[in-house]
Coordinates of N, CA and C in Angstrom, one line a residue:
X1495 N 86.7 88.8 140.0 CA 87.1 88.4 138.7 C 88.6 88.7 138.5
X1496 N 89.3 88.4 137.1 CA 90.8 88.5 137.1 C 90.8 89.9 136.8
X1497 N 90.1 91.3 136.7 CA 90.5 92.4 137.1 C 91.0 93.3 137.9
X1498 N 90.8 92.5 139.1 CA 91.6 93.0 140.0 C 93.1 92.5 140.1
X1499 N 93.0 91.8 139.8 CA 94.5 90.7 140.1 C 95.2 91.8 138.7
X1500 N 94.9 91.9 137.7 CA 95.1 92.8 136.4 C 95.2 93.7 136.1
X1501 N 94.7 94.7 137.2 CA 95.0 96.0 137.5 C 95.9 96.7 138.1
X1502 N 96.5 95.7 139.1 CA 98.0 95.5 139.2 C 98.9 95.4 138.6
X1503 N 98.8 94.7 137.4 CA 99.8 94.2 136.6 C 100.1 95.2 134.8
X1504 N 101.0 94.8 134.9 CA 101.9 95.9 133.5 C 101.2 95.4 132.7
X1505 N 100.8 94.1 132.6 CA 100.5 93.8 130.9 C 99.0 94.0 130.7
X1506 N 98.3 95.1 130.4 CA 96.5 95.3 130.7 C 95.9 95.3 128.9
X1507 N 96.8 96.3 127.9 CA 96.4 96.5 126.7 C 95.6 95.2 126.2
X1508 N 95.5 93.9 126.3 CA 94.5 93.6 125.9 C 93.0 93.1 126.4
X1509 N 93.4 93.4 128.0 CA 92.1 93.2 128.5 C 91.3 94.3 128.9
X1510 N 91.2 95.7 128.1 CA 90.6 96.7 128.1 C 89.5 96.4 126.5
X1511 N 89.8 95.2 125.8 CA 88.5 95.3 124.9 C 86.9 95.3 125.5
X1512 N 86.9 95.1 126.8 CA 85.5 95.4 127.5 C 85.4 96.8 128.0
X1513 N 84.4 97.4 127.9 CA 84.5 98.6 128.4 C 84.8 98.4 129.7
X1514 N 84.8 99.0 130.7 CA 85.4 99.6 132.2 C 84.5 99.4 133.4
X1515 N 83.2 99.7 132.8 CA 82.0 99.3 133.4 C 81.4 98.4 133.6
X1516 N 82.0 97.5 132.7 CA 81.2 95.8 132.8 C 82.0 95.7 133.9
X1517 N 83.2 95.9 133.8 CA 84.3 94.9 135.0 C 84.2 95.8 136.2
X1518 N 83.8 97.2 136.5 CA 83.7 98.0 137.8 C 82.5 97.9 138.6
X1519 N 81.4 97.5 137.5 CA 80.3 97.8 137.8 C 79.0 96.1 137.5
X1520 N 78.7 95.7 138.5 CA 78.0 94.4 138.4 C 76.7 94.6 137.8
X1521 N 76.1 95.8 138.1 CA 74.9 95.8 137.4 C 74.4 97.1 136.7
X1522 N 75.6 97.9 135.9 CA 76.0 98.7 134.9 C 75.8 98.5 133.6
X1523 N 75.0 98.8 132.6 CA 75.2 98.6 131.6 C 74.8 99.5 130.3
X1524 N 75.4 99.8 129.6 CA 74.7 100.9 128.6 C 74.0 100.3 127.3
X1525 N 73.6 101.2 126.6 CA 72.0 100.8 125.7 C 73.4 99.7 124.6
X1526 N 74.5 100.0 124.3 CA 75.2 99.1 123.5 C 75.2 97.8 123.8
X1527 N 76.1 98.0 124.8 CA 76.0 96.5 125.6 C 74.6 95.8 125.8
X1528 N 73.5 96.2 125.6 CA 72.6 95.3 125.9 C 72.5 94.8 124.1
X1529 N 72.3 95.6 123.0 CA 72.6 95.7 122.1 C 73.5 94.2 121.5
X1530 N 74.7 94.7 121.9 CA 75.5 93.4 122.1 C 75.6 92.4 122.4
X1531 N 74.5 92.1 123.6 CA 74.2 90.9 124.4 C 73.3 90.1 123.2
X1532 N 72.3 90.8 122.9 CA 70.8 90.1 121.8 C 71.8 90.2 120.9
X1533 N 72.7 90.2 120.3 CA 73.4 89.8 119.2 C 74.7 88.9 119.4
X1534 N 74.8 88.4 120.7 CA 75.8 87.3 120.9 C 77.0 88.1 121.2
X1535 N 77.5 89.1 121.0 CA 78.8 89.6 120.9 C 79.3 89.7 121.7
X1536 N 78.6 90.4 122.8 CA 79.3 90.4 124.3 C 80.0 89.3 124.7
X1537 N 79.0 88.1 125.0 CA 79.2 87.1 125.0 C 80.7 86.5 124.7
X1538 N 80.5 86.6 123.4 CA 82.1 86.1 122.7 C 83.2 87.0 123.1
X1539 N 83.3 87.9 123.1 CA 84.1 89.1 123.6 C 84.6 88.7 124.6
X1540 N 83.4 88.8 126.0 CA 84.2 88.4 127.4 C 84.8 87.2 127.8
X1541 N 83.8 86.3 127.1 CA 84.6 84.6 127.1 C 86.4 84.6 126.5
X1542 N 86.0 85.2 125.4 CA 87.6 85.6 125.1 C 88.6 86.3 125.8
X1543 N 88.1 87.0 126.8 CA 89.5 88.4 127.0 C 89.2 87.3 128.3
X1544 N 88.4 86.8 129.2 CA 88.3 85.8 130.5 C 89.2 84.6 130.1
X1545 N 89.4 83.9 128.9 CA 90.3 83.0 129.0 C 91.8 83.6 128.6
X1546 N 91.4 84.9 128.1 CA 93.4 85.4 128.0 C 93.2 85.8 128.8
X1547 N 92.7 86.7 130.0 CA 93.5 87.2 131.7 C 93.8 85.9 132.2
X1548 N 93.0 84.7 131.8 CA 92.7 83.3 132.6 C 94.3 82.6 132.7
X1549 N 95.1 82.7 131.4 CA 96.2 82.6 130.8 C 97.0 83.4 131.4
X1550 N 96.9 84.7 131.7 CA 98.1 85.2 131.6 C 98.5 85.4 133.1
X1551 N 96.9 85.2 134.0 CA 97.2 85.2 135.3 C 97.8 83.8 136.1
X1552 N 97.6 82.8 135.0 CA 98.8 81.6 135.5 C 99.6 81.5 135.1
X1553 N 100.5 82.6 133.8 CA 102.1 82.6 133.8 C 102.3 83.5 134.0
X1554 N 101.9 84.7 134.8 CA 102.3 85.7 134.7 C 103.0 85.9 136.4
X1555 N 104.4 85.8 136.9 CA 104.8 85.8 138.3 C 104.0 86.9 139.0
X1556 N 103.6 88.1 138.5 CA 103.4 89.2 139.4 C 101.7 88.6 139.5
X1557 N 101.3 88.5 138.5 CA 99.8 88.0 138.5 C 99.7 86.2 140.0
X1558 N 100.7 85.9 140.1 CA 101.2 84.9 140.8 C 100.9 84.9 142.3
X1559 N 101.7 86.1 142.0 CA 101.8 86.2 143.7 C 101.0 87.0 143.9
X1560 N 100.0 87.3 143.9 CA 98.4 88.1 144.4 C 97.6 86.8 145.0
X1561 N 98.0 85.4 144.1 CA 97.1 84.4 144.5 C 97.1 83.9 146.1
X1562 N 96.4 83.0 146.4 CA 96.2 82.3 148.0 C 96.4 80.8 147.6
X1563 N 97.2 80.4 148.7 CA 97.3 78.8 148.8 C 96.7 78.5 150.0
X1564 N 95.7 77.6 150.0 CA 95.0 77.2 150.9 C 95.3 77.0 152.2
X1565 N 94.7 77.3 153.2 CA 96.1 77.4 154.3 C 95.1 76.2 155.1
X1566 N 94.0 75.0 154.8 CA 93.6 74.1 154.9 C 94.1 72.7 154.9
X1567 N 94.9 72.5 153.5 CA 95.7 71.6 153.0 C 97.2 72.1 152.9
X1568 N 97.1 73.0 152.6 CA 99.1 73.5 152.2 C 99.3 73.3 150.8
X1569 N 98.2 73.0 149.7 CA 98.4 72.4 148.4 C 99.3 73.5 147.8
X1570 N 100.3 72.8 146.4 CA 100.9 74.3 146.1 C 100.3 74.8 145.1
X1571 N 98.7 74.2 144.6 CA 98.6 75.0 143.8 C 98.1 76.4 144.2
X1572 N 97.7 77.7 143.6 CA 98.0 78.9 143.7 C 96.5 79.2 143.4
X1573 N 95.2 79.5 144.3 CA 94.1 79.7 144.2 C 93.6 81.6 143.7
X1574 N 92.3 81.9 143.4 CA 92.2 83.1 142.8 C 90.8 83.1 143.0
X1575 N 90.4 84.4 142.9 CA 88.9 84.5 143.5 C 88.1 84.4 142.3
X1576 N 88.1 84.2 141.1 CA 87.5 83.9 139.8 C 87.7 82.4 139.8
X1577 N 88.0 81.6 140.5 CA 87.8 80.4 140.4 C 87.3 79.9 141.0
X1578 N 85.6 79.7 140.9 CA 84.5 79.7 141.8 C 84.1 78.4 141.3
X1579 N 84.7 77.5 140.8 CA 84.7 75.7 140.5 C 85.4 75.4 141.5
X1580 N 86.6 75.9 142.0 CA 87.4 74.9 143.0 C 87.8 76.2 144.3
X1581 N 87.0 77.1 144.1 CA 87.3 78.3 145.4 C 86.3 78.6 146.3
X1582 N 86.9 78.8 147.4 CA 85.8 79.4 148.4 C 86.4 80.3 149.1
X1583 N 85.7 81.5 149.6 CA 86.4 82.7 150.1 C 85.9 82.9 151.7
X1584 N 86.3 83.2 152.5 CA 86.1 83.8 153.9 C 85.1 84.8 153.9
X1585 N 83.9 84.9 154.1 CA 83.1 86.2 154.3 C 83.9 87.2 154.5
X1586 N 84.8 86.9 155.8 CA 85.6 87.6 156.8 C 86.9 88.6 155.9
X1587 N 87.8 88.2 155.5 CA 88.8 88.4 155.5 C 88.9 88.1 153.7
X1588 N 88.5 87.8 152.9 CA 88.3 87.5 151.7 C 89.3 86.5 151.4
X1589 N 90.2 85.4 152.3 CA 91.2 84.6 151.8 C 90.5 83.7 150.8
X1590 N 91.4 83.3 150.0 CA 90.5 81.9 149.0 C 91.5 80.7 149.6
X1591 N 90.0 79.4 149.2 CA 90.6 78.1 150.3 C 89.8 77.1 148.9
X1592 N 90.2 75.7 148.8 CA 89.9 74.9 148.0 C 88.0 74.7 149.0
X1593 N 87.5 74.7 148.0 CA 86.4 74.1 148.1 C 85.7 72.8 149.1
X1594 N 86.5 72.2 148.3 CA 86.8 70.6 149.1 C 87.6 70.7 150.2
X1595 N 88.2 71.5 150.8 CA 89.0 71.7 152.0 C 88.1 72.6 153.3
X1596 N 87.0 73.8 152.6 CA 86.8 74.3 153.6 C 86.1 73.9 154.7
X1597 N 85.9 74.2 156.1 CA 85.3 74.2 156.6 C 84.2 74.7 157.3
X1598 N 83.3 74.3 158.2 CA 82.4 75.2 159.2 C 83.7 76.2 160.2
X1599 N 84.3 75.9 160.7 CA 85.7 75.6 161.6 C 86.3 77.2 161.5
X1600 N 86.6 78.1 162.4 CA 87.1 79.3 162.0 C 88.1 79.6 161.0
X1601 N 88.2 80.0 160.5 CA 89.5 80.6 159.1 C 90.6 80.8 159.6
X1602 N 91.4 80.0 159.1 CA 93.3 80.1 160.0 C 93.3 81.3 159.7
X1603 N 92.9 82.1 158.8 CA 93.7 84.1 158.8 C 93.3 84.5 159.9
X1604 N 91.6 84.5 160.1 CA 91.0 85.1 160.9 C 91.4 84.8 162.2
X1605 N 92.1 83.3 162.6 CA 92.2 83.0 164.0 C 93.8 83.6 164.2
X1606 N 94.6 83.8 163.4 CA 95.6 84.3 163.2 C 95.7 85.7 163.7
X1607 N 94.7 86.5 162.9 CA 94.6 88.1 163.1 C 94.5 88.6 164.4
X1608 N 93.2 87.5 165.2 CA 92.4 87.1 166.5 C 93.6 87.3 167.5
X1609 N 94.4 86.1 167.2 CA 95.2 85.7 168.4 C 96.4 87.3 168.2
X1610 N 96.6 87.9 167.2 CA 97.9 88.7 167.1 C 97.3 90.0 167.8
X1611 N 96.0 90.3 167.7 CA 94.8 91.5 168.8 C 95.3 91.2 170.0
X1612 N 94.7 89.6 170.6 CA 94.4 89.6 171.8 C 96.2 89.7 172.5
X1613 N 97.4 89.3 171.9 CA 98.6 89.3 172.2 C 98.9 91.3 172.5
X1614 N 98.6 91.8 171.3 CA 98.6 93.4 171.6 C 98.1 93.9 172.9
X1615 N 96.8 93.6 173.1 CA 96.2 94.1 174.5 C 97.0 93.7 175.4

C-alpha cells in the first residue's frame, strides 16, 4: 500500500487519520474498528486518506522516486505497488512491472542480480 512509500516521506500528518494497525497489520483489528466498519465509517475514512496518499504520491518527487518503471517496456510512467489495476510484482525481488508487459520469462532485476553473482565467483 502507499504506506510504505509514506513512511519515507516528510509530509505524513494527514495520513495518520487511520490508526497504525490497520496499515501495519493485515489482519489486526480492534473492537472500534469493527464498530466502524458496521457503521460505514472506516470505509469512508480509508477511501479518503487512500485517494490523498494516492495524490500526493504522484506529486510528491521524493514519493517519486521510490517508484519502478517497467524494465519490460521502458514506459516513463512511474509504477507503485498499490496499483494492483495496472501492477505486477516479482515474487522474487518485489520489482513492479505493467501488467500487460509481464511475462512467464525471468525478471530483468533477477537476471541482472544472477549474472552480477555468477561474475563475482
Amino acid at each position: 500500500m502507499c504506506d510504505i512509500i509514506l513512511y519515507t516521506c516528510r509530509v505524513l500528518a494527514e495520513f495518520q487519520q487511520i490508526p497504525s494497525h490497520l496499515s501495519e497489520e493485515l489482519h489486526l483489528f480492534a473492537m472500534d474498528d469493527l464498530v466502524k466498519i458496521k457503521r460505514g465509517q472506516l470505509l469512508t475514512t480509508a477511501k479518503a486518506v487512500m485517494q490523498s496518499a494516492t495524490n500526493h504520491v504522484e506529486a510528491c518527487v521524493l514519493c517519486q522516486a521510490k517508484g519502478f518503471i517497467c524494465e519490460f517496456c521502458r514506459g516513463k510512467d512511474v509504477l507503485f505497488p498499490f496499483q494492483t489495476d495496472i501492477c505486477t510484482r516479482c515474487q522474487a525481488c518485489r520489482t513492479c512491472f505493467h501488467t500487460s508487459c509481464f511475462r512467464d520469462e525471468a525478471c530483468p532485476k533477477c537476471t541482472r542480480f544472477q549474472m552480477r553473482r555468477a561474475v563475482r565467483r
